[in-house]
Coordinates of C-alpha atoms in Angstrom, one line a residue:
Chain A
M1 CA 87.6 115.8 -52.8
R2 CA 89.8 113.0 -51.6
R3 CA 89.8 114.6 -48.1
F4 CA 86.1 114.8 -48.1
A5 CA 85.7 111.1 -48.9
L6 CA 88.3 110.2 -46.1
I7 CA 86.3 112.1 -43.6
A8 CA 82.8 111.2 -44.9
V9 CA 82.9 107.5 -44.9
P10 CA 83.9 106.9 -41.3
Y11 CA 81.8 109.8 -40.2
A12 CA 78.7 108.6 -42.0
W13 CA 79.3 105.2 -40.5
L14 CA 79.5 106.5 -36.9
L15 CA 76.5 108.9 -37.3
A16 CA 74.4 105.9 -38.7
L17 CA 75.5 103.2 -36.2
F18 CA 76.4 105.2 -33.2
L19 CA 74.7 108.6 -32.9
V20 CA 71.3 107.8 -34.5
P21 CA 70.8 104.7 -32.5
F22 CA 71.1 106.7 -29.4
L23 CA 68.5 109.2 -30.7
I24 CA 66.2 106.2 -31.2
V25 CA 66.8 105.0 -27.7
F26 CA 66.1 108.5 -26.2
K27 CA 62.9 108.6 -28.4
I28 CA 61.6 105.1 -27.3
S29 CA 62.3 106.1 -23.7
L30 CA 59.5 108.7 -24.1
S31 CA 57.1 106.3 -25.7
D32 CA 54.6 104.0 -24.1
T33 CA 54.7 100.4 -23.7
A34 CA 52.2 98.6 -26.0
I35 CA 51.2 95.1 -26.9
A36 CA 52.2 95.4 -30.5
I37 CA 55.1 95.0 -32.8
P38 CA 57.3 96.9 -32.1
P39 CA 56.1 96.8 -28.5
Y40 CA 55.7 100.6 -27.9
T41 CA 53.6 103.5 -29.1
P42 CA 53.5 106.0 -30.8
T43 CA 55.3 105.0 -34.0
L44 CA 56.1 107.7 -36.6
D45 CA 54.8 107.5 -40.0
I46 CA 56.3 110.1 -42.0
S47 CA 54.0 109.7 -45.0
G48 CA 51.3 111.3 -42.7
G49 CA 53.2 114.8 -43.1
W50 CA 53.5 117.5 -40.7
A51 CA 50.4 116.7 -38.8
A52 CA 51.5 113.1 -38.2
I53 CA 54.8 114.4 -36.8
K54 CA 53.1 116.9 -34.6
G55 CA 50.7 114.2 -33.2
F56 CA 53.6 111.9 -32.7
L57 CA 55.6 114.5 -30.7
S58 CA 52.6 115.2 -28.6
E59 CA 52.3 111.6 -27.5
L60 CA 55.8 111.5 -26.3
D61 CA 56.2 112.1 -22.5
F62 CA 58.5 111.5 -19.5
E63 CA 56.1 109.0 -18.0
N64 CA 58.8 106.1 -17.9
F65 CA 61.2 108.4 -16.1
V66 CA 58.6 109.4 -13.5
W67 CA 57.9 105.6 -13.2
L68 CA 61.6 105.0 -12.6
T69 CA 61.7 107.4 -9.8
E70 CA 58.7 105.8 -8.2
D71 CA 59.9 102.3 -8.3
D72 CA 62.8 102.1 -5.9
L73 CA 64.1 98.9 -7.5
Y74 CA 65.7 101.2 -10.1
W75 CA 67.1 103.8 -7.6
K76 CA 68.6 101.0 -5.6
A77 CA 70.1 99.4 -8.6
Y78 CA 71.7 102.6 -9.7
L79 CA 73.1 103.4 -6.3
S80 CA 74.3 99.9 -5.8
S81 CA 76.1 99.8 -9.3
V82 CA 77.8 103.1 -8.5
R83 CA 78.7 101.8 -5.0
I84 CA 80.1 98.4 -6.3
A85 CA 82.0 100.3 -9.1
L86 CA 83.5 102.7 -6.6
I87 CA 84.6 100.0 -4.1
S88 CA 86.0 97.7 -6.9
T89 CA 87.8 100.7 -8.4
I90 CA 89.6 101.3 -5.1
L91 CA 90.3 97.5 -4.7
T92 CA 91.7 97.4 -8.3
L93 CA 93.9 100.3 -7.6
L94 CA 95.2 98.9 -4.4
V95 CA 96.0 95.5 -6.1
G96 CA 97.2 97.1 -9.4
Y97 CA 99.5 99.8 -8.1
P98 CA 102.1 97.7 -6.5
I99 CA 102.3 95.5 -9.6
A100 CA 102.6 98.5 -11.9
Y101 CA 105.3 99.9 -9.5
A102 CA 107.3 96.6 -9.4
M103 CA 107.1 96.4 -13.2
A104 CA 108.5 99.9 -13.5
R105 CA 111.3 99.1 -11.2
A106 CA 112.3 95.8 -12.9
A107 CA 115.3 95.6 -15.1
P108 CA 114.6 97.2 -18.6
E109 CA 115.3 94.0 -20.4
W110 CA 112.5 92.4 -18.5
R111 CA 109.8 95.0 -18.9
P112 CA 108.4 94.0 -22.4
T113 CA 107.9 90.5 -21.1
L114 CA 106.2 91.7 -17.9
L115 CA 104.1 94.0 -20.0
M116 CA 103.1 91.1 -22.2
L117 CA 102.2 88.9 -19.3
V118 CA 99.8 91.8 -18.1
I119 CA 98.3 92.2 -21.6
L120 CA 97.9 88.5 -22.4
P121 CA 94.9 87.9 -20.1
F122 CA 93.1 90.8 -21.7
W123 CA 93.2 89.0 -25.0
T124 CA 91.7 86.0 -23.4
S125 CA 87.9 85.8 -23.4
F126 CA 86.4 88.0 -20.8
L127 CA 83.7 85.4 -20.2
I128 CA 86.0 82.6 -19.7
R129 CA 88.1 84.6 -17.2
V130 CA 84.9 85.3 -15.2
Y131 CA 83.8 81.6 -15.5
A132 CA 87.2 80.4 -14.3
W133 CA 86.1 81.9 -10.8
M134 CA 82.9 80.0 -10.7
G135 CA 84.7 76.7 -10.1
I136 CA 87.1 78.3 -7.6
L137 CA 84.6 80.1 -5.5
S138 CA 81.7 77.6 -5.3
N139 CA 81.0 75.8 -1.9
E140 CA 82.7 72.7 -3.2
G141 CA 85.3 74.8 -5.1
L142 CA 89.0 74.9 -4.8
L143 CA 89.4 77.8 -2.5
N144 CA 87.0 76.3 0.1
A145 CA 88.8 72.9 -0.4
F146 CA 92.1 74.6 0.3
L147 CA 90.8 76.6 3.3
L148 CA 89.3 73.4 4.8
W149 CA 92.4 71.5 4.2
T150 CA 94.6 74.2 5.9
G151 CA 92.2 74.1 8.9
L152 CA 91.5 77.8 8.7
I153 CA 87.8 77.1 8.5
S154 CA 85.7 74.1 9.5
E155 CA 82.8 74.8 7.1
P156 CA 82.8 75.9 3.5
L157 CA 82.4 79.7 3.1
T158 CA 79.7 81.0 0.7
I159 CA 81.5 83.2 -1.6
L160 CA 80.0 82.5 -5.1
N161 CA 76.8 84.3 -5.7
T162 CA 77.6 87.1 -3.2
N163 CA 79.0 90.6 -3.7
A164 CA 82.4 89.4 -2.5
A165 CA 82.5 87.2 -5.5
V166 CA 81.6 90.1 -7.8
Y167 CA 84.4 92.2 -6.3
I168 CA 86.8 89.5 -6.9
G169 CA 85.7 89.0 -10.5
I170 CA 85.8 92.8 -11.2
V171 CA 89.4 93.1 -9.7
Y172 CA 90.5 90.1 -11.6
T173 CA 89.1 91.0 -15.1
Y174 CA 89.8 94.8 -15.0
L175 CA 93.3 94.5 -13.4
P176 CA 95.2 95.1 -16.6
F177 CA 93.2 98.3 -17.2
M178 CA 94.6 99.6 -14.0
I179 CA 98.1 98.5 -14.3
L180 CA 98.9 99.7 -17.8
P181 CA 98.2 103.4 -17.5
I182 CA 99.9 103.5 -14.1
Y183 CA 102.9 101.5 -15.5
S184 CA 103.3 103.9 -18.3
A185 CA 103.2 106.9 -16.0
L186 CA 105.8 105.3 -13.5
E187 CA 108.0 104.1 -16.3
K188 CA 108.7 107.6 -17.4
M189 CA 109.5 108.8 -14.0
D190 CA 113.0 110.0 -13.4
D191 CA 114.5 108.2 -10.3
S192 CA 117.0 111.0 -9.6
L193 CA 114.0 112.9 -8.2
L194 CA 113.6 110.2 -5.5
E195 CA 117.3 110.3 -4.8
A196 CA 117.1 114.1 -4.6
A197 CA 114.1 113.9 -2.1
E198 CA 116.0 111.4 0.1
D199 CA 119.1 113.6 0.0
L200 CA 116.9 116.4 1.3
G201 CA 115.8 114.3 4.2
C202 CA 112.7 112.5 3.1
S203 CA 112.4 108.8 4.3
R204 CA 111.8 106.3 1.5
M205 CA 108.1 106.2 2.5
E206 CA 107.9 110.1 2.5
A207 CA 109.6 110.2 -0.9
F208 CA 107.1 107.6 -2.3
W209 CA 104.1 109.7 -1.1
L210 CA 105.5 113.1 -2.0
V211 CA 107.2 112.3 -5.3
T212 CA 106.2 108.8 -6.9
I213 CA 102.4 109.2 -6.1
P214 CA 102.0 112.7 -7.5
L215 CA 104.1 111.9 -10.6
S216 CA 101.9 108.9 -11.4
K217 CA 98.6 110.7 -10.7
Q218 CA 97.7 110.9 -14.4
G219 CA 98.0 107.1 -14.7
I220 CA 96.1 106.5 -11.5
I221 CA 93.3 108.8 -12.7
A222 CA 93.1 107.1 -16.3
G223 CA 93.3 103.7 -14.5
C224 CA 90.4 104.5 -12.1
F225 CA 88.1 105.8 -14.9
L226 CA 88.9 102.8 -17.3
V227 CA 87.6 100.5 -14.5
F228 CA 84.9 102.8 -13.0
I229 CA 83.0 103.6 -16.1
P230 CA 82.5 100.2 -17.6
V231 CA 81.9 98.5 -14.3
V232 CA 78.9 100.7 -13.6
G233 CA 77.0 99.1 -16.5
E234 CA 78.7 95.6 -16.0
F235 CA 76.4 92.8 -16.9
V236 CA 78.5 89.5 -17.2
I237 CA 80.1 89.6 -13.8
P238 CA 77.0 90.2 -11.6
S239 CA 75.0 87.6 -13.6
L240 CA 77.7 84.8 -13.3
L241 CA 79.2 85.6 -9.8
G242 CA 76.6 87.6 -8.1
G243 CA 73.6 86.4 -6.3
S244 CA 69.9 87.6 -6.0
G245 CA 71.2 90.3 -3.6
T246 CA 73.6 91.8 -6.2
L247 CA 71.7 94.6 -7.8
M248 CA 73.3 96.1 -10.8
I249 CA 71.8 98.2 -13.5
G250 CA 73.3 96.5 -16.4
K251 CA 71.7 93.3 -15.2
V252 CA 68.3 95.1 -14.6
L253 CA 68.5 96.6 -18.1
F254 CA 69.2 93.3 -19.8
E255 CA 66.4 91.6 -17.9
E256 CA 64.0 94.3 -18.5
F257 CA 64.5 94.0 -22.1
F258 CA 64.8 90.3 -22.7
N259 CA 62.5 88.9 -19.9
N260 CA 59.9 91.7 -19.4
R261 CA 60.1 92.9 -23.0
D262 CA 59.5 96.5 -21.7
W263 CA 61.4 98.3 -24.4
P264 CA 60.5 101.9 -23.3
V265 CA 61.4 101.3 -19.7
A266 CA 64.7 99.6 -20.7
S267 CA 65.4 102.6 -22.9
A268 CA 64.7 104.9 -20.0
V269 CA 67.0 103.0 -17.8
A270 CA 69.8 103.3 -20.5
V271 CA 69.2 107.1 -20.9
I272 CA 69.6 107.5 -17.1
L273 CA 72.7 105.2 -16.9
L274 CA 74.3 107.3 -19.7
L275 CA 73.4 110.6 -17.8
I276 CA 75.2 109.1 -14.7
L277 CA 78.2 108.2 -16.8
I278 CA 78.6 111.3 -18.9
I279 CA 80.4 113.2 -16.2
P280 CA 83.1 110.6 -15.5
I281 CA 83.4 110.1 -19.4
I282 CA 84.0 113.8 -19.9
L283 CA 86.5 113.9 -17.0
F284 CA 88.2 110.9 -18.4
Q285 CA 88.5 112.4 -22.0
R286 CA 89.9 115.7 -20.3
N287 CA 92.5 113.7 -18.4
E288 CA 93.7 111.9 -21.6
Q289 CA 93.7 115.3 -23.5
K290 CA 95.9 116.7 -20.8
A291 CA 98.2 113.6 -20.9
R292 CA 98.5 113.9 -24.7
E293 CA 99.2 117.7 -24.5
A294 CA 102.0 117.0 -21.8
E295 CA 103.5 114.4 -24.2
G296 CA 103.3 116.3 -27.4
Chain B
M1 CA 119.8 103.3 -10.3
K2 CA 116.4 101.8 -9.7
R3 CA 116.0 99.6 -6.7
F4 CA 114.1 96.4 -7.1
S5 CA 113.2 95.5 -3.5
A6 CA 111.8 92.4 -2.0
F7 CA 108.4 94.0 -1.7
N8 CA 108.4 94.5 -5.5
A9 CA 109.3 90.9 -6.1
V10 CA 106.5 89.9 -3.8
S11 CA 103.9 92.1 -5.6
L12 CA 105.0 90.8 -9.0
T13 CA 104.9 87.1 -7.8
L14 CA 101.4 87.5 -6.1
G15 CA 100.0 89.7 -8.9
F16 CA 100.9 87.2 -11.7
A17 CA 99.8 84.3 -9.6
F18 CA 96.4 85.9 -9.2
L19 CA 96.3 86.7 -13.0
Y20 CA 97.3 83.2 -14.1
L21 CA 96.3 80.6 -11.5
P22 CA 92.5 80.7 -12.2
M23 CA 93.2 80.1 -15.9
L24 CA 95.7 77.4 -15.1
I25 CA 93.2 75.7 -12.8
L26 CA 90.7 75.7 -15.7
V27 CA 93.1 74.3 -18.0
I28 CA 94.0 71.5 -15.7
Y29 CA 90.5 70.6 -14.8
S30 CA 89.6 70.4 -18.4
F31 CA 91.5 67.1 -18.5
N32 CA 89.6 65.8 -15.4
S33 CA 87.8 62.5 -16.3
S34 CA 85.1 63.1 -13.7
K35 CA 81.8 64.9 -14.5
L36 CA 82.1 66.5 -11.1
V37 CA 84.3 69.5 -12.0
T38 CA 85.6 70.0 -8.5
V39 CA 86.9 66.4 -7.8
W40 CA 90.1 65.2 -9.6
A41 CA 89.5 61.7 -10.9
G42 CA 92.3 61.2 -13.3
F43 CA 93.5 62.4 -16.6
S44 CA 91.2 62.2 -19.6
T45 CA 90.6 63.9 -22.8
R46 CA 87.0 62.8 -23.0
W47 CA 85.4 66.2 -22.7
Y48 CA 87.4 67.3 -25.8
G49 CA 85.9 64.5 -27.7
E50 CA 82.3 65.2 -26.6
L51 CA 82.9 69.0 -27.5
L52 CA 83.8 68.1 -30.9
Q53 CA 80.5 66.1 -31.3
N54 CA 78.4 69.0 -30.1
E55 CA 77.0 70.5 -33.3
A56 CA 75.5 73.4 -31.6
F57 CA 78.8 74.6 -30.3
L58 CA 80.6 74.0 -33.7
D59 CA 77.9 76.0 -35.6
A60 CA 78.2 78.8 -33.1
A61 CA 81.9 78.7 -33.4
W62 CA 81.6 78.9 -37.2
V63 CA 79.3 81.9 -36.9
T64 CA 81.7 83.6 -34.5
I65 CA 84.7 83.3 -36.6
R66 CA 82.9 84.5 -39.8
V67 CA 81.6 87.6 -37.8
A68 CA 85.0 88.2 -36.4
V69 CA 87.0 88.0 -39.6
V70 CA 84.6 90.3 -41.7
S71 CA 84.0 92.8 -38.9
S72 CA 87.5 93.2 -38.1
T73 CA 88.5 93.6 -41.5
I74 CA 85.9 96.3 -42.3
A75 CA 86.8 97.9 -38.9
T76 CA 90.4 98.0 -39.8
V77 CA 89.7 99.9 -43.0
L78 CA 87.3 102.3 -41.3
G79 CA 89.4 102.7 -38.3
T80 CA 92.6 103.6 -40.3
M81 CA 90.6 106.1 -42.2
A82 CA 89.3 107.6 -38.9
A83 CA 92.8 107.7 -37.5
L84 CA 94.1 109.6 -40.6
V85 CA 91.2 112.1 -40.2
L86 CA 92.0 112.5 -36.5
V87 CA 95.7 113.0 -36.9
R88 CA 96.0 114.6 -40.3
A89 CA 92.8 116.1 -41.6
G90 CA 93.2 119.4 -39.5
R91 CA 90.1 121.4 -38.7
F92 CA 86.8 120.7 -40.3
A93 CA 83.1 121.3 -39.3
G94 CA 82.0 118.7 -36.8
R95 CA 85.4 117.6 -35.7
T96 CA 84.5 117.7 -32.1
L97 CA 81.7 115.3 -32.7
F98 CA 83.8 113.0 -34.8
S99 CA 86.4 112.5 -32.2
G100 CA 83.7 112.2 -29.4
M101 CA 82.1 109.4 -31.5
I102 CA 85.5 107.6 -31.8
Y103 CA 86.3 107.8 -28.0
A104 CA 82.9 107.4 -26.6
P105 CA 82.4 103.7 -27.6
L106 CA 85.6 102.7 -25.8
V107 CA 84.0 103.5 -22.5
M108 CA 80.5 103.1 -23.3
P109 CA 78.6 100.4 -21.2
E110 CA 77.9 97.4 -23.7
V111 CA 74.3 97.2 -22.6
I112 CA 73.7 100.7 -23.9
T113 CA 75.5 100.1 -27.2
G114 CA 73.7 96.8 -27.7
L115 CA 70.3 98.2 -26.8
S116 CA 70.7 101.2 -29.2
L117 CA 71.8 99.1 -32.1
L118 CA 69.0 96.7 -31.7
L119 CA 66.4 99.4 -31.6
L120 CA 68.0 100.8 -34.8
F121 CA 67.9 97.4 -36.6
I122 CA 64.2 97.0 -35.6
G123 CA 63.5 100.5 -36.6
I124 CA 64.9 100.1 -40.1
G125 CA 63.4 96.5 -40.3
L126 CA 66.7 94.9 -40.7
D127 CA 66.3 91.1 -39.7
R128 CA 68.7 90.2 -36.9
G129 CA 71.3 87.7 -37.8
V130 CA 75.0 87.5 -39.0
L131 CA 74.8 90.8 -40.9
T132 CA 73.5 92.8 -37.9
I133 CA 76.2 91.4 -35.6
I134 CA 78.7 92.2 -38.2
L135 CA 77.5 95.9 -38.3
A136 CA 77.5 96.1 -34.5
H137 CA 81.0 94.7 -34.1
T138 CA 82.5 96.8 -36.8
T139 CA 81.2 99.8 -35.2
F140 CA 82.8 99.5 -31.8
S141 CA 86.1 97.7 -32.9
M142 CA 86.7 100.6 -35.5
C143 CA 87.2 103.0 -32.6
Y144 CA 89.7 100.7 -31.0
V145 CA 91.6 100.4 -34.3
S146 CA 91.6 104.1 -34.9
V147 CA 93.0 104.7 -31.3
V148 CA 95.8 102.1 -32.0
V149 CA 96.6 103.4 -35.5
S150 CA 96.4 107.1 -34.5
S151 CA 98.9 106.6 -31.7
R152 CA 101.5 105.4 -34.4
L153 CA 100.7 108.1 -37.0
V154 CA 101.3 110.8 -34.3
S155 CA 105.0 109.7 -34.2
F156 CA 105.2 109.2 -38.0
D157 CA 107.7 111.5 -39.8
R158 CA 105.7 113.2 -42.5
S159 CA 108.7 114.3 -44.3
L160 CA 109.0 110.8 -45.8
E161 CA 105.6 111.2 -47.4
E162 CA 106.4 114.6 -48.6
A163 CA 109.7 113.3 -50.1
A164 CA 107.6 110.7 -52.0
L165 CA 105.2 113.3 -53.3
D166 CA 108.2 115.6 -54.5
L167 CA 109.5 112.6 -56.3
G168 CA 106.4 112.3 -58.4
C169 CA 104.0 110.0 -56.4
T170 CA 100.3 110.6 -56.4
P171 CA 99.0 111.2 -52.8
F172 CA 97.4 107.7 -53.0
Q173 CA 100.7 106.1 -54.2
A174 CA 102.5 107.8 -51.4
F175 CA 100.1 106.6 -48.9
R176 CA 100.4 103.0 -50.2
L177 CA 104.2 102.8 -50.6
V178 CA 105.3 105.0 -47.9
T179 CA 102.8 105.6 -45.1
L180 CA 101.0 102.2 -45.0
P181 CA 104.2 100.1 -44.7
I182 CA 105.2 102.3 -41.8
I183 CA 102.0 102.0 -39.9
A184 CA 101.5 98.5 -40.9
P185 CA 102.5 97.0 -37.5
A186 CA 99.8 99.2 -35.8
V187 CA 97.3 98.4 -38.4
I188 CA 97.8 94.7 -38.0
S189 CA 97.6 95.0 -34.2
G190 CA 94.5 96.9 -34.6
W191 CA 93.0 94.1 -36.7
L192 CA 94.0 91.6 -34.1
L193 CA 92.4 93.7 -31.4
A194 CA 89.2 94.1 -33.5
F195 CA 89.2 90.4 -34.1
T196 CA 89.5 89.3 -30.5
L197 CA 87.0 92.0 -29.3
S198 CA 84.5 90.4 -31.7
L199 CA 85.2 86.8 -30.8
D200 CA 84.8 87.9 -27.1
D201 CA 81.7 89.9 -27.2
L202 CA 78.7 88.7 -25.4
V203 CA 76.4 91.6 -24.5
I204 CA 76.3 93.4 -27.9
A205 CA 76.0 90.1 -29.7
S206 CA 73.1 89.1 -27.5
F207 CA 71.2 92.1 -28.3
T208 CA 71.9 92.0 -32.1
A209 CA 71.9 88.3 -32.9
G210 CA 68.6 86.8 -34.1
P211 CA 67.4 83.3 -33.7
S212 CA 69.1 82.4 -37.0
A213 CA 72.6 83.1 -35.7
T214 CA 74.1 82.4 -32.3
T215 CA 77.7 83.2 -31.6
L216 CA 79.9 81.1 -29.3
P217 CA 80.0 83.6 -26.2
I218 CA 76.1 83.5 -26.2
K219 CA 76.2 79.7 -26.1
I220 CA 78.8 79.6 -23.5
F221 CA 77.0 82.1 -21.4
S222 CA 73.8 80.2 -21.5
A223 CA 75.6 76.9 -20.6
V224 CA 77.5 78.3 -17.7
R225 CA 74.6 80.1 -16.2
L226 CA 73.6 76.7 -15.1
G227 CA 76.9 76.0 -13.4
V228 CA 80.5 74.8 -14.2
S229 CA 80.6 72.1 -16.9
P230 CA 83.6 70.1 -18.0
E231 CA 82.8 70.7 -21.7
I232 CA 83.0 74.4 -21.2
N233 CA 86.4 73.9 -19.5
A234 CA 87.6 72.1 -22.6
L235 CA 86.4 74.7 -24.9
S236 CA 87.9 77.4 -22.8
T237 CA 91.2 75.7 -22.7
I238 CA 91.2 75.5 -26.6
M239 CA 90.5 79.2 -26.7
I240 CA 93.0 80.1 -24.2
G241 CA 95.5 78.1 -26.3
I242 CA 94.7 79.7 -29.5
V243 CA 95.0 83.3 -27.9
T244 CA 98.3 82.5 -26.3
V245 CA 100.0 81.2 -29.3
G246 CA 98.4 84.1 -31.5
V247 CA 99.5 86.8 -29.2
I248 CA 103.0 85.5 -28.7
T249 CA 103.5 85.0 -32.5
A250 CA 101.9 88.4 -33.2
S251 CA 104.1 90.2 -30.8
L252 CA 107.2 88.4 -32.1
I253 CA 106.5 89.3 -35.7
S254 CA 105.4 92.9 -34.8
K255 CA 108.6 93.4 -32.8
R256 CA 110.8 92.2 -35.6
A257 CA 108.9 94.5 -38.1
T258 CA 109.1 97.5 -35.9
L259 CA 112.8 97.0 -35.4
R260 CA 113.4 96.6 -39.2
Q261 CA 111.3 99.6 -40.0
Q262 CA 113.1 101.8 -37.5
A263 CA 116.4 100.7 -38.9
E264 CA 115.0 101.6 -42.5
E265 CA 113.6 105.0 -41.4
Q266 CA 117.0 105.7 -39.8
A267 CA 118.8 104.6 -43.0
A268 CA 116.5 106.8 -45.2
I269 CA 117.0 110.0 -43.0
R270 CA 120.8 109.4 -43.1
A271 CA 120.8 108.9 -46.9

């Protein structure tokens, strides 16, 4: 009985506030837009009995999805979100790996402090961290002022409101998600393996590629998924740092919903976004499972 | 022996400069007396004064704090229960779905979570306001809590709890007197995580907040959309300050608690 209550309470909460809402999104994505409250049709009236439910079901269709395929704004937005997410995941890996690597090689008494320094920005507001770059990257901003001062450029560069600013913002805000799993994989590594590789004739570089990288594979995979998956649906960074040319699906969905008030299309956009992400999400969970099994 | 090369030193220096310089610049410029945020015109605390007179920001801050306290507390209870289920309950019907529902929100795009909750609230006719934001925040942050707590529960020595049961404790007493004190650091860090996630959330709150309740991130977002403003710099500095002090204090407390507990566990095992 006690066990039942322990399971039932969180289970019921998640069913009601996580699973059911998804089913509603799916249902509304099959409805039509209407000028009404709520702004879609049909609405289900269970008091009408079986006939009402049948009539309700017969009015649902995939029209919104067909519409999404016809309007190339959406296709471009999905493709460009995935592309931006892929490129920024690779950039984050390139920036994050050397940091994680250096942390794992630091003296053990330093590691908790370094770890805290990586985690601390994560506790600071995401919004504020993105906002901080607005003042740095703008035409009159500090970066341009600095570059002009050094004489490297003679005219300010336009960085804010371009994709370059979006990449900088993503790498900056998601960096801890990349560093932490790679660090925890590297920290466990036994250094005598590297010595063995070098004794057997590997150069330090070869030993790094043949020993260190494969042993930190799980961390790299986890870090990449932790960056890639949320970035595909990112909203704040493209809205604040991106320009009119930055097309990302999270922003499209937000605007479709709030500015155009087109709920069925916004829901269809969400359903497709979820379908795109379901494969990486499953792969990520499998990688985590493997890591847990390897540990336990 | 691990070799810490010059390359490692450079990566760490550049890495931390990259992580901290933007925030440092933000903090410095919050004390700029000029309205032009990119030109330094001398030290001033003027923007802090103006901020404290901005009723809209103060109201939003109050809503945000209330939402964060309530949602993180409920999320901690539910998340700890969920962690116990994940680690202890063994097999039961629907276990896969349950663990899926715990892990999925961690990587789910916020726009989807926000949209789906909004459609639910409208569907059941719940007016949007403080209550709906609390429900939404509780739901995603309980998943984070349960991940944090379950990682502590996995390494927990169950024989301690069995000993308590053998000595005549009821299962609930054994939980309260033995298990809870041991997992307490994880529960506390779970609460803190839930609290900051709630303070920080913009997207889900935008969907689930109604006209009657605006949170601070929503206010900040609509202000910074128009560009950089010195008042927002001052507000950001206050928030960065609170978080820094909070995180450092919490980590010191939890470090001490963990050390003490490990010592006690060891002593109990030896005795």
